[in-house]
Coordinates of C-alpha atoms in Angstrom, one line a residue:
X1 CA 7.1 -27.5 -16.8
X2 CA 7.7 -29.2 -20.2
X3 CA 10.0 -26.5 -21.6
X4 CA 11.5 -23.1 -20.9
X5 CA 13.0 -20.7 -23.5
X6 CA 15.0 -17.7 -22.2
X7 CA 17.1 -14.8 -23.6
X8 CA 20.7 -15.7 -22.6
X9 CA 23.8 -13.6 -22.8
X10 CA 24.9 -15.4 -26.1
X11 CA 21.4 -15.8 -27.5
X12 CA 18.2 -17.6 -26.8
X13 CA 18.4 -21.0 -25.1
X14 CA 15.9 -23.7 -24.3
X15 CA 15.6 -26.1 -21.3
X16 CA 13.8 -29.5 -21.5
X17 CA 13.3 -32.1 -18.7
X18 CA 16.6 -33.8 -17.7
X19 CA 18.7 -30.8 -18.8
X20 CA 22.3 -30.6 -17.5
X21 CA 22.5 -28.2 -14.5
X22 CA 23.9 -24.7 -15.3
X23 CA 23.7 -21.0 -14.2
X24 CA 23.6 -18.2 -16.8
X25 CA 22.9 -14.5 -17.2
X26 CA 19.7 -13.5 -18.8
X27 CA 19.4 -10.5 -21.2
X28 CA 16.3 -8.3 -21.7
X29 CA 13.9 -10.3 -23.9
X30 CA 11.2 -12.9 -24.1
X31 CA 11.0 -15.8 -21.6
X32 CA 8.4 -18.5 -22.4
X33 CA 7.5 -21.8 -20.9
X34 CA 5.0 -24.6 -21.6
X35 CA 3.1 -26.8 -19.3
X36 CA 1.1 -29.4 -21.3
X37 CA -0.7 -27.4 -24.0
X38 CA -0.5 -24.1 -22.2
X39 CA 2.3 -21.7 -23.3
X40 CA 3.1 -18.5 -21.4
X41 CA 5.2 -15.5 -22.6
X42 CA 6.8 -12.8 -20.5
X43 CA 9.2 -9.9 -21.1
X44 CA 12.1 -10.1 -18.7
X45 CA 14.4 -7.2 -18.0
X46 CA 17.5 -9.4 -17.5
X47 CA 18.7 -11.4 -14.5
X48 CA 19.8 -15.1 -14.0
X49 CA 18.5 -18.6 -14.8
X50 CA 19.6 -21.6 -12.8
X51 CA 18.8 -25.2 -13.9
X52 CA 19.3 -27.7 -11.2
X53 CA 17.7 -30.9 -9.8
X54 CA 14.9 -30.9 -12.3
X55 CA 14.0 -27.2 -11.6
X56 CA 14.4 -24.0 -13.5
X57 CA 14.8 -21.0 -11.2
X58 CA 14.4 -17.5 -12.8
X59 CA 15.7 -14.5 -11.0
X60 CA 14.5 -11.6 -13.2
X61 CA 15.2 -7.9 -12.6
X62 CA 11.6 -7.4 -13.9
X63 CA 9.0 -9.4 -15.6
X64 CA 5.6 -8.7 -17.2
X65 CA 3.2 -10.8 -19.3
X66 CA 3.6 -10.0 -23.0
X67 CA -0.2 -9.3 -23.1
X68 CA 0.3 -6.5 -20.6
X69 CA 3.0 -4.6 -22.4
X70 CA 2.0 -1.0 -23.2
X71 CA 3.7 -0.6 -26.6
X72 CA 3.1 3.1 -26.8
X73 CA 4.7 3.6 -23.4
X74 CA 7.6 1.3 -24.4
X75 CA 8.1 3.4 -27.6
X76 CA 8.1 6.6 -25.6
X77 CA 10.6 5.2 -23.1
X78 CA 12.8 4.1 -26.0
X79 CA 12.7 7.6 -27.6
X80 CA 13.5 9.3 -24.3
X81 CA 16.5 7.0 -23.6
X82 CA 17.8 7.5 -27.1
X83 CA 17.6 11.3 -26.7
X84 CA 19.3 11.2 -23.3
X85 CA 22.0 9.0 -24.8
X86 CA 22.7 11.5 -27.6
X87 CA 23.5 14.2 -25.0
X88 CA 26.1 12.1 -23.2
X89 CA 29.7 11.3 -24.0
X90 CA 30.1 7.6 -24.7
X91 CA 32.6 7.0 -21.9
X92 CA 30.4 8.4 -19.2
X93 CA 28.8 6.0 -16.8
X94 CA 25.4 7.6 -17.5
X95 CA 25.8 6.6 -21.1
X96 CA 26.1 3.0 -20.1
X97 CA 22.9 3.3 -18.1
X98 CA 21.1 4.9 -21.1
X99 CA 22.3 2.2 -23.5
X100 CA 20.8 -0.4 -21.1
X101 CA 17.5 1.6 -21.1
X102 CA 17.5 1.7 -24.9
X103 CA 18.2 -2.1 -25.0
X104 CA 15.5 -2.8 -22.5
X105 CA 12.8 -0.6 -24.2
X106 CA 13.7 -2.0 -27.7
X107 CA 13.4 -5.6 -26.3
X108 CA 10.0 -4.9 -24.8
X109 CA 8.7 -3.6 -28.1
X110 CA 10.1 -6.6 -30.0
X111 CA 8.6 -9.1 -27.5
X112 CA 5.2 -7.3 -27.6
X113 CA 5.2 -7.4 -31.4
X114 CA 5.6 -11.2 -31.5
X115 CA 2.1 -11.7 -30.0

């Protein structure tokens, strides 16, 4: 791979050949990589990225090519999660789960809209 760009916990980050080794958390968002003139784009639902020994290892909770995102389905999932979130007290554990669902659905829509 010539380059990798991923959604980190503190914002998007890029990796080029010879990068310093590290391990980081990945947030829901767009992961892209290039090999020669070919560029690929994926939605990832969070996970981890490790850079070591000239390799980039991605452990994603979920991943799907941007071209396969069903935007209508993602919008419906976002609306459902937002409605469930309204019905919960903010301190409830279920509220944290719904906030994560809202974040994931919104990120899928954003990533799909870039292509």
